[in-house]
CSV table of C-alpha atoms in Angstrom, one decimal:
chain,number,residue,atom,x,y,z
A,4,MET,CA,-26.6,-24.2,-90.0
A,5,PRO,CA,-28.3,-27.0,-87.8
A,6,ASP,CA,-25.6,-29.1,-88.5
A,7,LEU,CA,-22.7,-26.5,-87.3
A,8,ILE,CA,-24.7,-26.2,-84.2
A,9,LYS,CA,-24.6,-29.6,-83.4
A,10,ALA,CA,-20.7,-30.3,-84.3
A,11,VAL,CA,-20.4,-26.8,-81.3
A,12,LEU,CA,-22.3,-28.8,-79.2
A,13,THR,CA,-20.8,-31.6,-79.5
A,14,TYR,CA,-17.1,-31.1,-80.2
A,15,LYS,CA,-17.2,-28.0,-78.6
A,16,PRO,CA,-14.7,-26.2,-80.0
A,17,ARG,CA,-13.0,-22.7,-79.1
A,18,PHE,CA,-15.5,-21.2,-81.3
A,19,GLU,CA,-17.2,-17.1,-81.8
A,20,MET,CA,-19.6,-16.6,-84.8
A,21,ALA,CA,-20.9,-13.6,-85.3
A,22,PHE,CA,-24.2,-12.0,-87.4
A,23,TYR,CA,-24.2,-8.6,-89.3
A,24,PRO,CA,-27.9,-8.1,-89.9
A,25,GLY,CA,-28.3,-6.2,-93.1
A,26,THR,CA,-25.2,-7.8,-94.8
A,27,TYR,CA,-24.5,-10.3,-97.7
A,28,HIS,CA,-21.6,-12.3,-98.8
A,29,ALA,CA,-18.8,-10.3,-99.0
A,30,PHE,CA,-19.5,-7.7,-97.2
A,31,ALA,CA,-16.3,-7.1,-96.0
A,32,THR,CA,-14.5,-6.4,-99.6
A,33,GLU,CA,-13.5,-3.1,-99.7
A,34,GLY,CA,-14.6,-1.2,-103.1
A,35,GLY,CA,-17.1,-4.2,-103.6
A,36,PRO,CA,-21.1,-3.2,-104.1
A,37,VAL,CA,-21.8,-4.9,-101.1
A,38,TYR,CA,-19.2,-3.7,-98.7
A,39,ASN,CA,-20.4,-2.5,-94.8
A,40,GLU,CA,-17.5,-0.1,-92.9
A,41,ALA,CA,-18.9,-0.9,-89.9
A,42,ALA,CA,-19.4,-4.8,-89.9
A,43,ALA,CA,-15.9,-5.3,-91.9
A,44,LYS,CA,-14.0,-3.4,-89.1
A,45,ASP,CA,-16.0,-5.3,-86.5
A,46,ALA,CA,-15.2,-8.7,-88.0
A,47,TRP,CA,-11.9,-7.8,-88.8
A,48,GLU,CA,-11.4,-6.6,-85.0
A,49,ARG,CA,-12.9,-10.3,-83.8
A,50,THR,CA,-11.0,-12.4,-86.3
A,51,VAL,CA,-7.7,-10.7,-85.2
A,52,ASN,CA,-8.7,-10.8,-80.8
A,53,PHE,CA,-10.0,-14.4,-81.6
A,54,PHE,CA,-6.3,-15.2,-83.2
A,55,ARG,CA,-4.6,-13.4,-80.5
A,56,LYS,CA,-6.5,-15.0,-77.6
A,57,TYR,CA,-6.1,-18.7,-79.0
A,58,LEU,CA,-3.0,-18.5,-81.2
A,59,GLY,CA,-0.8,-16.2,-79.7
C-alpha cells in the first residue's frame, strides 16, 4: 500500500479508491462465500461512473 500511495502522489493519475470494511477478496462475486451485495453494487457503480467520466 505505501508504494501505491507514493506512486499516486508522484504521478497523479486519475485515481479513486474505496474501502469496504468487513469485506474480503471477491466480495463482488455473486453466489460466492463472501459476497456482499451492498458493497458490490457500490463498487460497480463507482467503476462505471469512473469509466464514463474518464473514458467516455
